[in-house]
Short mmCIF file of C-alpha atoms in Angstrom, two decimals:
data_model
loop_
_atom_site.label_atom_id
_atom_site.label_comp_id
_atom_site.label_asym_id
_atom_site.label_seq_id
_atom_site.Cartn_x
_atom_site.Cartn_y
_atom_site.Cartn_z
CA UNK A 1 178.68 -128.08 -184.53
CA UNK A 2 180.37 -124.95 -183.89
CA UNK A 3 181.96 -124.46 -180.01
CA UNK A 4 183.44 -121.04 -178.53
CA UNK A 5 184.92 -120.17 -175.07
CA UNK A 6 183.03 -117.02 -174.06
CA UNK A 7 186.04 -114.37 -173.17
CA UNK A 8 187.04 -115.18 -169.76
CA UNK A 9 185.95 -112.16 -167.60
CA UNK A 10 188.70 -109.01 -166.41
CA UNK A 11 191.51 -110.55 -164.02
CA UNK A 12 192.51 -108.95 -161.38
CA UNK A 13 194.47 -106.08 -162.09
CA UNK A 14 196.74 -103.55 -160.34
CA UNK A 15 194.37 -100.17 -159.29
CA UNK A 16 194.77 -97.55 -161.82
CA UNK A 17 195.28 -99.57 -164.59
CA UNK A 18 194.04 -98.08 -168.21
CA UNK A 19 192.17 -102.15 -169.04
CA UNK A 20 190.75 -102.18 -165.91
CA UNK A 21 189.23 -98.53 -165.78
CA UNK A 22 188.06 -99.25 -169.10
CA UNK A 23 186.38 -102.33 -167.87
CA UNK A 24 184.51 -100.74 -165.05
CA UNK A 25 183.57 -97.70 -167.20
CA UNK A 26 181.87 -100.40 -169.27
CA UNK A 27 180.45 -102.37 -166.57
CA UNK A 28 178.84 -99.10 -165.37
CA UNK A 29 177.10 -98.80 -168.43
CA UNK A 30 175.62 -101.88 -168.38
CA UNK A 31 173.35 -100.60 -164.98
CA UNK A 32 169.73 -101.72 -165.66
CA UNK A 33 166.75 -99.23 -164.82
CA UNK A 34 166.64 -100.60 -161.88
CA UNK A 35 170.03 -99.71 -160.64
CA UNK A 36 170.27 -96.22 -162.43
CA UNK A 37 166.65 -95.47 -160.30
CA UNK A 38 167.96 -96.98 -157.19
CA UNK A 39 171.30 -94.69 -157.75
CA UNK A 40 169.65 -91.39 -158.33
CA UNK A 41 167.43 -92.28 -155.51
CA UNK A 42 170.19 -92.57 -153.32
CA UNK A 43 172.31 -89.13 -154.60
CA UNK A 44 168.38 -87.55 -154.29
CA UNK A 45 168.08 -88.54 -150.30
CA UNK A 46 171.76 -87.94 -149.84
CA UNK A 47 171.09 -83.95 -150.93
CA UNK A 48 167.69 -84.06 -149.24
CA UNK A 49 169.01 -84.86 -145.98
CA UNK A 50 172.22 -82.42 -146.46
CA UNK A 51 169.70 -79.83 -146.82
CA UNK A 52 167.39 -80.94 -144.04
CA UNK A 53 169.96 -82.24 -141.59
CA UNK A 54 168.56 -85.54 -141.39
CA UNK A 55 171.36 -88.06 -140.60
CA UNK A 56 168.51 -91.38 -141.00
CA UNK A 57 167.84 -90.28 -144.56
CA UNK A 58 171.39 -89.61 -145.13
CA UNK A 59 171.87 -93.42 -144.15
CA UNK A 60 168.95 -94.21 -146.59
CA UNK A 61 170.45 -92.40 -149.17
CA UNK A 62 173.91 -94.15 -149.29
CA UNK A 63 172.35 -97.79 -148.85
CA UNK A 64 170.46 -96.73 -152.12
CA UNK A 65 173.18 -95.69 -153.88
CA UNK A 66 176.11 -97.99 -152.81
CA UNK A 67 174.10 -101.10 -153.59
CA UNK A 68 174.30 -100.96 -157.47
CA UNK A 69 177.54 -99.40 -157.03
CA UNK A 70 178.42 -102.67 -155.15
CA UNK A 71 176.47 -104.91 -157.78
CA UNK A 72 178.48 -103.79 -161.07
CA UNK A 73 181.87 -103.83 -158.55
CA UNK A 74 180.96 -107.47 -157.70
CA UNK A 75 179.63 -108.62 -161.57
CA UNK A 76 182.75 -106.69 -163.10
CA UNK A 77 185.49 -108.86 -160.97
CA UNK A 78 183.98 -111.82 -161.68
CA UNK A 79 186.08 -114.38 -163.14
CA UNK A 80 183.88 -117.05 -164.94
CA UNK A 81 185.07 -119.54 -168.31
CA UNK A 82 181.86 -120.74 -170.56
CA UNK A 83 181.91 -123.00 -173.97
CA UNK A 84 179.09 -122.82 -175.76
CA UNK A 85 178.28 -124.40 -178.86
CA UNK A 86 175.35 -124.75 -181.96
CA UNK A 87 174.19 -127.19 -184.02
CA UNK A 88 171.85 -126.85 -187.06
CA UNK A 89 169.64 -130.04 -187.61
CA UNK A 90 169.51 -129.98 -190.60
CA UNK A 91 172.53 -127.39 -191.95
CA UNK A 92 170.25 -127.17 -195.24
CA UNK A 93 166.60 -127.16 -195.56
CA UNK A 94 164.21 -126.57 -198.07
CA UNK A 95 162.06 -123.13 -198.23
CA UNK A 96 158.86 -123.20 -195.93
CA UNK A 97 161.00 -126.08 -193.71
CA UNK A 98 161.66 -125.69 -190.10
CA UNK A 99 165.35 -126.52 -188.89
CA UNK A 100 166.25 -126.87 -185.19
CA UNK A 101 168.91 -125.24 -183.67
CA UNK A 102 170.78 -126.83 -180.69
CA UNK A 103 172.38 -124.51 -178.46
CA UNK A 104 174.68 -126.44 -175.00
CA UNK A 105 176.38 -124.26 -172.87
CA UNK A 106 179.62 -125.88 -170.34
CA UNK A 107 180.65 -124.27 -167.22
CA UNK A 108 184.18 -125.17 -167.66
CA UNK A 109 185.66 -123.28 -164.52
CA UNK A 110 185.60 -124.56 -161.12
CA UNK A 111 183.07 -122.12 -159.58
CA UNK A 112 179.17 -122.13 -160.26
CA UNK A 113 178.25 -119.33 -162.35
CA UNK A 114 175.03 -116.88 -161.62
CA UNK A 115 171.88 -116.28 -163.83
CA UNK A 116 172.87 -116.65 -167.06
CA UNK A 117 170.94 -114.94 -170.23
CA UNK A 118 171.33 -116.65 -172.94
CA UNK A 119 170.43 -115.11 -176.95
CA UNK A 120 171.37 -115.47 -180.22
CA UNK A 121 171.47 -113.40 -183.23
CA UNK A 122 169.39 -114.36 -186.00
CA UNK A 123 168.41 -112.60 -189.46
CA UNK A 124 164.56 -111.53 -189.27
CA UNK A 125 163.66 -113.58 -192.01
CA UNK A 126 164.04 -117.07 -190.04
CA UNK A 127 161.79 -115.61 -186.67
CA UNK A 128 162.16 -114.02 -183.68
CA UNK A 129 165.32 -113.74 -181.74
CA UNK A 130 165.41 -116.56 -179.15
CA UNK A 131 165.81 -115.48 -175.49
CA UNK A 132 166.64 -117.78 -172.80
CA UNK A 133 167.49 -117.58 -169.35
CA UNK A 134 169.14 -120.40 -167.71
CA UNK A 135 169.91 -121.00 -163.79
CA UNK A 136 172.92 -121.36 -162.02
CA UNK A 137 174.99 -123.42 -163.71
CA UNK A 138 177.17 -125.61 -161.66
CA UNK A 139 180.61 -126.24 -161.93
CA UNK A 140 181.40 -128.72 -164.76
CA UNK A 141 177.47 -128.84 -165.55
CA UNK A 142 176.02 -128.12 -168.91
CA UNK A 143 172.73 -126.65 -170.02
CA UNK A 144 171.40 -127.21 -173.23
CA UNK A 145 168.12 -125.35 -174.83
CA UNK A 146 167.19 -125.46 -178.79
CA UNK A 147 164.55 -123.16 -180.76
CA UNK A 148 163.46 -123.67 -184.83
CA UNK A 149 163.65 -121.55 -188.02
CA UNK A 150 161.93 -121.04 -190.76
CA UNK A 151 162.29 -119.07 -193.83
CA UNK A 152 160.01 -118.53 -196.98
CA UNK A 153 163.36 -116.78 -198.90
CA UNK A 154 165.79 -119.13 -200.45
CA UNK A 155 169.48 -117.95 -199.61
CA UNK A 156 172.50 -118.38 -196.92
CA UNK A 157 171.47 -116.97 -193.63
CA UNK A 158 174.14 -116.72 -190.65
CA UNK A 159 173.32 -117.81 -187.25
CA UNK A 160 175.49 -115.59 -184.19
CA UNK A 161 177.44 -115.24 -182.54
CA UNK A 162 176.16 -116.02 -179.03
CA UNK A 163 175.97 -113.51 -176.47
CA UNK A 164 175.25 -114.24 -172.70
CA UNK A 165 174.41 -111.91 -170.50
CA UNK A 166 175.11 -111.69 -166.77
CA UNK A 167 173.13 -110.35 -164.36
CA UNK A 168 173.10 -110.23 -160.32
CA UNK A 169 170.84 -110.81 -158.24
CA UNK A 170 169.08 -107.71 -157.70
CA UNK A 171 168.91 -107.13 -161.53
CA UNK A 172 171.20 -103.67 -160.98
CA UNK A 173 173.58 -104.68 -163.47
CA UNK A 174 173.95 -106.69 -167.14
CA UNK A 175 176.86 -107.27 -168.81
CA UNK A 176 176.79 -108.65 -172.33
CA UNK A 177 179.90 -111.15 -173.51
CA UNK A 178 179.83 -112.27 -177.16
CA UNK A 179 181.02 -115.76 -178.41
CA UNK A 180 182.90 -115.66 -181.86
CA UNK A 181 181.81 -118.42 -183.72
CA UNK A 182 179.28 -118.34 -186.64
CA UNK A 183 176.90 -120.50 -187.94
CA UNK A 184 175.57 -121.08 -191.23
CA UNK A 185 171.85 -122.10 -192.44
CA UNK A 186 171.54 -122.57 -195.98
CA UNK A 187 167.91 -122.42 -197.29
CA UNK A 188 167.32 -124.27 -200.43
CA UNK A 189 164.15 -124.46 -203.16
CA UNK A 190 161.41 -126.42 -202.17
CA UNK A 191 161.52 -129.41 -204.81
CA UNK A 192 158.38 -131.45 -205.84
CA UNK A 193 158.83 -135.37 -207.17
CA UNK A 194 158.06 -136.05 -210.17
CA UNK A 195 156.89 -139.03 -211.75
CA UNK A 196 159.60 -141.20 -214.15
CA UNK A 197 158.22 -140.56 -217.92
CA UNK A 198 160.03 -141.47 -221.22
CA UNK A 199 161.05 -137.66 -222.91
CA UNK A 200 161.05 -137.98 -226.70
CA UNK A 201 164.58 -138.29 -227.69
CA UNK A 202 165.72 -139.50 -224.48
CA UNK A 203 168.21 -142.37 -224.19
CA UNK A 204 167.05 -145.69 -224.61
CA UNK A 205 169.70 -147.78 -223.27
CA UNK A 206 169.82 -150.44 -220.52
CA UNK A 207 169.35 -149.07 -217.09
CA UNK A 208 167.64 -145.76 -215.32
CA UNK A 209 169.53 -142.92 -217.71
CA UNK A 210 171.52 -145.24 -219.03
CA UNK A 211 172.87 -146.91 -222.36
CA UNK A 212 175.44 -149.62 -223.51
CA UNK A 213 177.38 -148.45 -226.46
CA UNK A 214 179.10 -151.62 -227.58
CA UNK A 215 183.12 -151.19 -228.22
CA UNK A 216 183.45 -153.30 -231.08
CA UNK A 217 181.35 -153.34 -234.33
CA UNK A 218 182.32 -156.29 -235.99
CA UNK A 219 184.63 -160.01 -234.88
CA UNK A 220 187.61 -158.63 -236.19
CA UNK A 221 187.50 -155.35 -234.37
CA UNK A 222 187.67 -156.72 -231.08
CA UNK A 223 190.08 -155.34 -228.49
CA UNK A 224 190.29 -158.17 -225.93
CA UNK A 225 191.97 -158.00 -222.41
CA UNK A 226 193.51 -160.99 -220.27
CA UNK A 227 191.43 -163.34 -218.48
CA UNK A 228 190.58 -162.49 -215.38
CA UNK A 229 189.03 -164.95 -212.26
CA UNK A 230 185.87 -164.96 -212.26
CA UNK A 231 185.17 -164.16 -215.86
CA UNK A 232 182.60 -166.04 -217.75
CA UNK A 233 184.20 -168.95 -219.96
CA UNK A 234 181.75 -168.16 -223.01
CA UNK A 235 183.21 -164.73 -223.24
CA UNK A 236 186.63 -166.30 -224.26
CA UNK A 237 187.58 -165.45 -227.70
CA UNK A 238 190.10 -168.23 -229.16
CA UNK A 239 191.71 -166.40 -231.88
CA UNK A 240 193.02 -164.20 -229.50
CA UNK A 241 193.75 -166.60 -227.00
CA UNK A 242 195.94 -168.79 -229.68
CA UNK A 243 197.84 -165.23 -230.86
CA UNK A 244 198.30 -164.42 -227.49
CA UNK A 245 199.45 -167.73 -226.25
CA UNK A 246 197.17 -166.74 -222.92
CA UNK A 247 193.79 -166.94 -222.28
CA UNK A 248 191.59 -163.82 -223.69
CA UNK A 249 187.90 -162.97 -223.62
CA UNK A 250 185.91 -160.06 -225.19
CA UNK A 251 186.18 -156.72 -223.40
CA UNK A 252 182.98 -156.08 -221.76
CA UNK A 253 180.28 -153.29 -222.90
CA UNK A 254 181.47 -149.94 -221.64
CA UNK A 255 178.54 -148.29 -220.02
CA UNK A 256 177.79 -144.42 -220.60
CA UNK A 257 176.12 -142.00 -218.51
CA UNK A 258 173.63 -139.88 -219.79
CA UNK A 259 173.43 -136.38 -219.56
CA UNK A 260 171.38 -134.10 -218.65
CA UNK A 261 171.38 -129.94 -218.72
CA UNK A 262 169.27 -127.65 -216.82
CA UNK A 263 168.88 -124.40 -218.37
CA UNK A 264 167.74 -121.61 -216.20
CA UNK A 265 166.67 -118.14 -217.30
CA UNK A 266 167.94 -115.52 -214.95
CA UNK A 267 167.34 -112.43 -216.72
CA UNK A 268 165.73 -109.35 -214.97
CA UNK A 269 164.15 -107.93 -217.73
CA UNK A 270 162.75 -111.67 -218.41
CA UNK A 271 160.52 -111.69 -214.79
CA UNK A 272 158.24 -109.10 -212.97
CA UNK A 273 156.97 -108.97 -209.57
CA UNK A 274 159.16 -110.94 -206.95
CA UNK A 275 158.58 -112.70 -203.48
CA UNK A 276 158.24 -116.34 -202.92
CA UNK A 277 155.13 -116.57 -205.27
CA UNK A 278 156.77 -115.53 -208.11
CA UNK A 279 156.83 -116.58 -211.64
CA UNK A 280 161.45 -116.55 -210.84
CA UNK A 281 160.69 -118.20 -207.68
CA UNK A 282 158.62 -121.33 -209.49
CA UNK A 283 161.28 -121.40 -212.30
CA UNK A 284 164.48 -121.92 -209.28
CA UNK A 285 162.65 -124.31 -207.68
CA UNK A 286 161.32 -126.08 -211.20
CA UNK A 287 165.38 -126.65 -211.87
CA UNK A 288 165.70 -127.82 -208.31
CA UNK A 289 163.22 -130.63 -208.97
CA UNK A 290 164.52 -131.78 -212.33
CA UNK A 291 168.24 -131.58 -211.17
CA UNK A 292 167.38 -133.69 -208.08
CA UNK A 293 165.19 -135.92 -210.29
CA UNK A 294 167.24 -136.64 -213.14
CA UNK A 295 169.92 -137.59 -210.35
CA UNK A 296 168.24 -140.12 -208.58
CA UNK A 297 167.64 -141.48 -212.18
CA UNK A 298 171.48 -142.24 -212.72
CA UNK A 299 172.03 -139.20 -214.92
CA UNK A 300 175.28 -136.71 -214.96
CA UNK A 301 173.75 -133.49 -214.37
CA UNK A 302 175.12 -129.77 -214.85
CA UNK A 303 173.05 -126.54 -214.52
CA UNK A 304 173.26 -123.67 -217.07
CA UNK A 305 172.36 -120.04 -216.77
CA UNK A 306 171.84 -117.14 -219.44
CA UNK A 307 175.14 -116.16 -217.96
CA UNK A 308 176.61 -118.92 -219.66
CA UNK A 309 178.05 -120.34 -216.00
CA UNK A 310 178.11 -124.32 -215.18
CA UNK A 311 177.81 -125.93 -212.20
CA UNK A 312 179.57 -127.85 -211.22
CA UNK A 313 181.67 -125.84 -213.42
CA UNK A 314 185.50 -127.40 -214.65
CA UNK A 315 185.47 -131.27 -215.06
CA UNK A 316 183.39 -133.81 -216.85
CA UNK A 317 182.87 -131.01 -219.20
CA UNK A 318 181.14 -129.39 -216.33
CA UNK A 319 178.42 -132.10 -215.50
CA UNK A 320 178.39 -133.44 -211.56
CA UNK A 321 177.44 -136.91 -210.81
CA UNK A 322 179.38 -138.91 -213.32
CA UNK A 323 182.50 -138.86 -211.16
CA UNK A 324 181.33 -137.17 -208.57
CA UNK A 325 178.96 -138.39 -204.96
CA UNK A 326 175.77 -138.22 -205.74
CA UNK A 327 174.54 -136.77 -202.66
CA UNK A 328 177.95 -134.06 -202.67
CA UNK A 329 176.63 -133.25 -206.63
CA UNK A 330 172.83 -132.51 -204.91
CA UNK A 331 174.11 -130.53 -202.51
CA UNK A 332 176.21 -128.45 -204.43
CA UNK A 333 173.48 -127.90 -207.34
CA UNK A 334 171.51 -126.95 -204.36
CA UNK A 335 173.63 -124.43 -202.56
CA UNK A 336 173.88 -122.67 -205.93
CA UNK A 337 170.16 -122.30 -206.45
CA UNK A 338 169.91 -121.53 -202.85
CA UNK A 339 171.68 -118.30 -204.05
CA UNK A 340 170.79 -117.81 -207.81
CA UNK A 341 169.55 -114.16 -208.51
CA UNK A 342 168.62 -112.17 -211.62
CA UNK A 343 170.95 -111.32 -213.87
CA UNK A 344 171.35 -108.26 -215.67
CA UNK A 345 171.78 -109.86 -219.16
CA UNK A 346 169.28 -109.44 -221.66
CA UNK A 347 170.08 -112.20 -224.18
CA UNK A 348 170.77 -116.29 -223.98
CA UNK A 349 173.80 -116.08 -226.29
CA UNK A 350 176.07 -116.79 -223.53
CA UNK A 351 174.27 -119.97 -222.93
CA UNK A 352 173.24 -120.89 -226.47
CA UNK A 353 177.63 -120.75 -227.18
CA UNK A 354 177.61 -123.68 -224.27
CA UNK A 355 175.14 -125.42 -225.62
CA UNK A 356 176.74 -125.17 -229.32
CA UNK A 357 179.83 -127.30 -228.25
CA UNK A 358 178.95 -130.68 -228.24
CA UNK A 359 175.64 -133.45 -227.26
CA UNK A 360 174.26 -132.47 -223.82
CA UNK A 361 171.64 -135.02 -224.23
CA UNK A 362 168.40 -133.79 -222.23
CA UNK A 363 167.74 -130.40 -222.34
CA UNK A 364 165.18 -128.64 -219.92
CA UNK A 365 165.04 -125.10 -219.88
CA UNK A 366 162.73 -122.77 -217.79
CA UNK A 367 162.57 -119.43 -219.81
CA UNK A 368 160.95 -116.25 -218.89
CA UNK A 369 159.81 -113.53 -221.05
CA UNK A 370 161.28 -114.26 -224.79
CA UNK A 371 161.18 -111.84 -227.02
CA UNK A 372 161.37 -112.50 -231.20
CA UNK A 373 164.90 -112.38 -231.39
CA UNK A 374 165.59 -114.50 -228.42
CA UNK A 375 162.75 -117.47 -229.21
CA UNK A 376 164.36 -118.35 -232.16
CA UNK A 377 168.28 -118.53 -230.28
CA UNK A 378 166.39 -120.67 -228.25
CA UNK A 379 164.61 -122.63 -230.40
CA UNK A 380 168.42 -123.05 -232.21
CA UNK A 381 169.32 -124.86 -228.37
CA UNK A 382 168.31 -127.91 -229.33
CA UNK A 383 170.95 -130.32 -230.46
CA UNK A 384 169.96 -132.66 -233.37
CA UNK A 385 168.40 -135.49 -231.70
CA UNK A 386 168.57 -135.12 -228.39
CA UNK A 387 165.20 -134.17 -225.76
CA UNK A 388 164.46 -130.59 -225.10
CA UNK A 389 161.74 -129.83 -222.54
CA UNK A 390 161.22 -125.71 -222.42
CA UNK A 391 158.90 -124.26 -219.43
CA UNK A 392 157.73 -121.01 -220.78
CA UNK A 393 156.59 -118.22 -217.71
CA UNK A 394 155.02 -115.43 -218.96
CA UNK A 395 155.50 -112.77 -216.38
CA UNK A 396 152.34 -110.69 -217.35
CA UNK A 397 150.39 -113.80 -216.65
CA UNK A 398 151.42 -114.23 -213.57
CA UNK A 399 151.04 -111.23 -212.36
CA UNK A 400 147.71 -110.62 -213.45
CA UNK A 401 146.50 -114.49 -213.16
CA UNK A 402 144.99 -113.81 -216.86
CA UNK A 403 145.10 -116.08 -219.79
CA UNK A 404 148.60 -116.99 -222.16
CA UNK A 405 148.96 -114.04 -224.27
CA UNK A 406 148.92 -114.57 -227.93
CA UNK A 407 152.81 -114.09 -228.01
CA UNK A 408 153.31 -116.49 -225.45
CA UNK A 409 151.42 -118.92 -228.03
CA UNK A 410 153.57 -117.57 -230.64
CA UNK A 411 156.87 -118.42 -229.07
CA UNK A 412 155.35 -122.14 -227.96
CA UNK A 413 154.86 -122.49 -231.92
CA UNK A 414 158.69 -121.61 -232.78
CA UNK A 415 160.10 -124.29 -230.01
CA UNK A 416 157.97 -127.04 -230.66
CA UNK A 417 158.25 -126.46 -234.60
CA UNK A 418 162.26 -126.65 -233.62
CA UNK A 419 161.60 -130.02 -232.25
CA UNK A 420 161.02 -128.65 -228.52
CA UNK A 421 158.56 -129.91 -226.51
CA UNK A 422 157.11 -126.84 -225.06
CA UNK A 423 154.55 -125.89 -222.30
CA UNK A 424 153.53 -122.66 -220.88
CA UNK A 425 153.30 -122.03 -217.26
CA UNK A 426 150.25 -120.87 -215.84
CA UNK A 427 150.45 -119.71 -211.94
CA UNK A 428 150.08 -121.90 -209.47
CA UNK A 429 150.28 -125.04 -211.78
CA UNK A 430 152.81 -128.32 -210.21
CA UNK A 431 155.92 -129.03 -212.30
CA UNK A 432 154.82 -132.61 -211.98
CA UNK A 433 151.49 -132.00 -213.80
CA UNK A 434 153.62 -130.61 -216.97
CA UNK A 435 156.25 -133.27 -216.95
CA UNK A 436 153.67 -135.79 -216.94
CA UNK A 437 152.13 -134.19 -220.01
CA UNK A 438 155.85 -134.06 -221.53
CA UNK A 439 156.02 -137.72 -221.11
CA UNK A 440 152.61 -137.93 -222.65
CA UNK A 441 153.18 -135.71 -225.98
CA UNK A 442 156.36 -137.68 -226.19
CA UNK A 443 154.96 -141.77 -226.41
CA UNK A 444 152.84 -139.57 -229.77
CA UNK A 445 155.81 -138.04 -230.73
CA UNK A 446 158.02 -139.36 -233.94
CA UNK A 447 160.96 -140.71 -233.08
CA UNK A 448 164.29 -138.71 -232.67
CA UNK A 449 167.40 -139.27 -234.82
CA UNK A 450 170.45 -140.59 -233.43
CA UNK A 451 174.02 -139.12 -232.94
CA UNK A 452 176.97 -140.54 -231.07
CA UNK A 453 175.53 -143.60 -229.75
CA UNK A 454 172.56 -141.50 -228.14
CA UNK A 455 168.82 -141.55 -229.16
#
């Protein structure tokens, strides 16, 4: 929630001061239609009865043009103090989702205030600017209206700042006072479940994502540690224990998180055609869903581009969720894609000298447009057995709806003969349709080596 004191309106001031001329020169521009007719109305019958002689329609005249002199007078020394404040429920929603925004204002002066209208600025994308007009507000009282967004465009969209507008009651004059305060509304990609398969390669250890690499390989290799309460008496190990000359048991298994990297092709030369349909659209919000999947699984996640960028970037060789919240990990991986635009590489070496450093474990990649050179980088990805997953989106395809395109087939060949697991994205098709069928080829696939504990 985000509160602001609108600026208090002019003080008193001595006559001829600069502020206060200034404020009144503004305050006259703020005369409605209304008031500028009912002035030039009045200076019209004022020179129409100079002319004519008519005293009655000189009368006239000045009542017509004294009372929205009188109005901007009155609105201009008015003295009021307002607090407004917004809140976004929720701050971050998914593309296509509606979020509500709470808007409370607070008379916090002692007198009532007049006809308040209320608006506040929004980017077109997310609607309409909202309009309201509230009633007198009473001193100490509150008034509280809301009104929803939506957006079809991923990205960060700011919300202000407030502006209320005051107005008497013969609608001669409006004066607009802004609040300072921002909001912001971050849109993320829409994300789709998908179902929990077994990925060829994937770990195969005790637990959702994970494995138990035992410490020890043999008796003699042991490490023990001092008992502890509560430790089970058949973990005890009496050689120890008699070296020692206290009681020792066997350190436990150490568990180890997998891992799990999300490669994303951001390449503008890799995509054509754009809007929320798009074949770069389906592959942001294709990494959403596996990042946010592979999470809830128990896996450390990290998200690659062609840029060769990580996020969450510096620690736990760049992977979030092994020492990080879970939920704080989501939302940062989320914020990021929120924001993700093509790049103006046009190679993956950046990201294929990430890759190269050590065992990432499960690799899914969503690839655009690969040309010869770049199909066999990628097919190079793949570390020695660990899962890959590629999602191949041929840009021509999507754009024309048409069958994959004999290259397309050709570059499906090179991955899976590199020991990818491949698939080619038609439009319109569900992520969870394809991961299924990775989960499928992989129960008939052979089995992976090993490295580092990992299968």
């Amino acid at each position: 929630m985000t509160t602001a004191a609108a600026p208090q309106g002019p003080a008193p001031r001595v006559a001829g001061d600069d502020g206060d001329r200034g404020g009144l020169r503004a305050a006259l521009g703020g005369l409605t239609t209304r008031g500028r007719s009912f002035l030039a109305a009045g200076v019209a019958a004022a020179a129409c009865a100079y002319v004519l002689g008519q005293g009655d329609l000189l009368r006239v005249g000045l009542l017509l043009a004294v009372l929205p002199l009188i109005c901007v007078f009155v609105l201009h020394r008015t003295r009021y103090r307002v607090a407004g404040s917004r809140r976004l429920a929720p701050r971050r929603v998914e593309t296509g989702t509606e979020a509500r925004v709470h808007l409370r204002m607070d008379n916090v002066s002692r007198l009532p205030t007049g006809l308040l209208m209320l608006q506040d600025h929004v980017p077109y994308m997310l609607g309409p600017r909202p309009r309201f007009v509230l009633d007198r507000v009473e001193a100490g009282g509150r008034r509280e209206v809301s009104y929803r967004v939506r957006s079809d465009l991923r990205g960060r969209f700011p919300l202000g700042p407030l502006q209320l507008r005051l107005s008497d009651p013969f609608g001669m004059c409006e004066l607009t006072r802004s609040f300072s305060a921002y909001d912001t509304l971050t849109v993320i990609p829409r994300t789709e479940p998908l179902p929990p398969v077994k990925l060829a390669g994937e770990s195969a250890g005790h637990g959702e994502g994970q494995q138990r690499a035992l410490a020890l390989a043999g008796d003699d290799d042991i490490i023990p540690r001092a008992y502890r309460h509560g430790d089970d008496l058949r973990r005890v190990h009496w050689r120890s224990t008699a070296r020692y000359g206290e009681l020792m048991v066997r350190r436990e298994e150490q568990p180890q998180r997998a891992r799990c990297t999300v490669l994303l092709d951001t390449r503008r030369i890799a995509y054509e055609g754009g809007g929320p349909d798009s074949a770069f659209e389906w592959a942001v919000s294709g990494a959403a869903s596996v990042l946010t999947h592979m999470l809830e699984r128990g896996y450390a996640v990290r998200l690659l581009t062609d840029t060769g960028s990580t996020v969450p970037g510096e620690g736990a060789e760049g992977f979030a969720g092994a020492g990080h919240d879970t939920a704080e990990a989501a939302g940062l991986l989320m914020d990021t894609l929120a924001v993700v635009d093509h790049s103006d590489g046009a190679g993956l070496s950046r990201a294929y000298d990430v890759l190269r450093g050590g065992h990432e474990g499960l690799l899914v990649a969503f690839v655009g447009d690969l040309d010869e050179e770049q199909a066999a980088l990628a097919a190079r990805m793949r570390q020695r057995g660990g899962a890959a997953v590629a999602f191949l989106l041929d840009s021509g395809t999507w754009l024309t709806g048409g069958a994959v395109a004999g290259a397309v087939e050709d570059r499906l060949r090179r991955l899976r003969e590199a020991g990818w697991q491949a698939f080619a994205v038609p439009p319109g098709v569900r992520l969870a349709e394809l991961w299924q069928q990775a989960g499928g080829a992989a129960g008939h696939a052979p089995a992976a080596d090993t490295y580092g504990g990992w299968s």
